[in-house]
Amino acid sequence: AKSSGKNQYELYHHEMHKNESKIMQMEVLLRKAIENDEFFLVYHPQVDMKSKQIVGVEALVRWKQKELGIVSPGEFIPLAEETGLIIPISEWVIKKACEDILNIHLKGYSNMYVSINISALHFNHDSFFRSIEAIFDQVNVDPRAVEFELTESMIMPNASETIGKLVKLKKLGIKLSIDDFGTGYSSLSYLNRFPLDTLKIDKSFIGKLGIYQDDSSIVEAIISIAHRLNLKIVAEGVENKKQMDFLSRENCDRIQGFYITKPIPYPELLNFLENWDEDLLN
Ligand code: C2E
Ligand code: CA
Ligand code: CA
Ligand code: CA
């Protein structure tokens, strides 16, 4: 028993080092990825429930690594946040998304917006506002066509400090959305203290719609709170017609999900917009 204890310790130690070096390898790869421009964006359309038109897209980052293939953000954003590498990545994402939506406007879809996920670390970094201003100086996009997605955990802890930052972004014309709504801090009192435009109901609620003991009453309640506060409501993770029809009946403003399409790269997005037929939703 004594020796097996020792072996277990060594095994554990070995595993730990293996994990550590794996993380360090990833960090090296991530640094190279920034130098070599290995990131790209995919876009996930949002459909307006009244007009049945594509009114905007959410930008989602991907990493194309020679050996690893396409790495999803769930796998590298946490490491990027830990190492601070998220800041150049986030700046790249915001700039690229602004350039792409400008080009979409120039193709004739002049009312479309892009919604961009903002990293907590970037948002809280001293350089944040400066880097946003620099991007809007460089890219001639109308800031009103740009929405930032923030999470409850980003804005709640230092509420009064955050309000100031959000007001500055609003003055530039940027729209503000709360992502994953319903999963974070459950305090509702902040909703009308922050200058918000949109709430995104988390997909965990949408996924349960129509299933035994579903979350339909929570979804109904969130939609009605949003509307009372003059906020638009977006449901993400819509995967079937039943979920869409429920959300439409409940006056959800917009939907996003695999039922419409998987997220697609820019060239395919142009194709998708050109071939969009609202009758596909009937
Ligand atoms: P999120 O912001 O909640 O984004 C929604 C995620 O749900 C996306 O995953 C999207 O592909 C997925 N999704 C949307 N509709 C459906 C559906 O109908 N069914 C299913 N099963 N999934 C659906 P993705 O692209 O892997 O992104 C994961 C998370 O990574 C995002 O969650 C966001 O928190 C983060 N992320 C993505 N792109 C960026 C970025 O550019 N910057 C930052 N800071 N974070 C990002
Ligand atoms: Ca999001
Ligand atoms: Ca989400
Ligand atoms: Ca999220």
PDB file of C-alpha atoms in Angstrom, residues 7 93 121 138 186 255 261:
ATOM      1  CA  ASN A   7       3.365   5.628  -7.346  1.00  0.00           C
ATOM      2  CA  VAL A  93     -11.791  40.699 -33.743  1.00  0.00           C
ATOM      3  CA  LEU A 121     -10.137  41.377 -19.561  1.00  0.00           C
ATOM      4  CA  GLN A 138      -9.501  53.666 -38.915  1.00  0.00           C
ATOM      5  CA  SER A 186     -29.654  37.354 -10.777  1.00  0.00           C
ATOM      6  CA  ILE A 255     -33.795  34.772 -33.011  1.00  0.00           C
ATOM      7  CA  THR A 261     -27.894  28.334 -40.131  1.00  0.00           C
TER       8      THR A 261
END
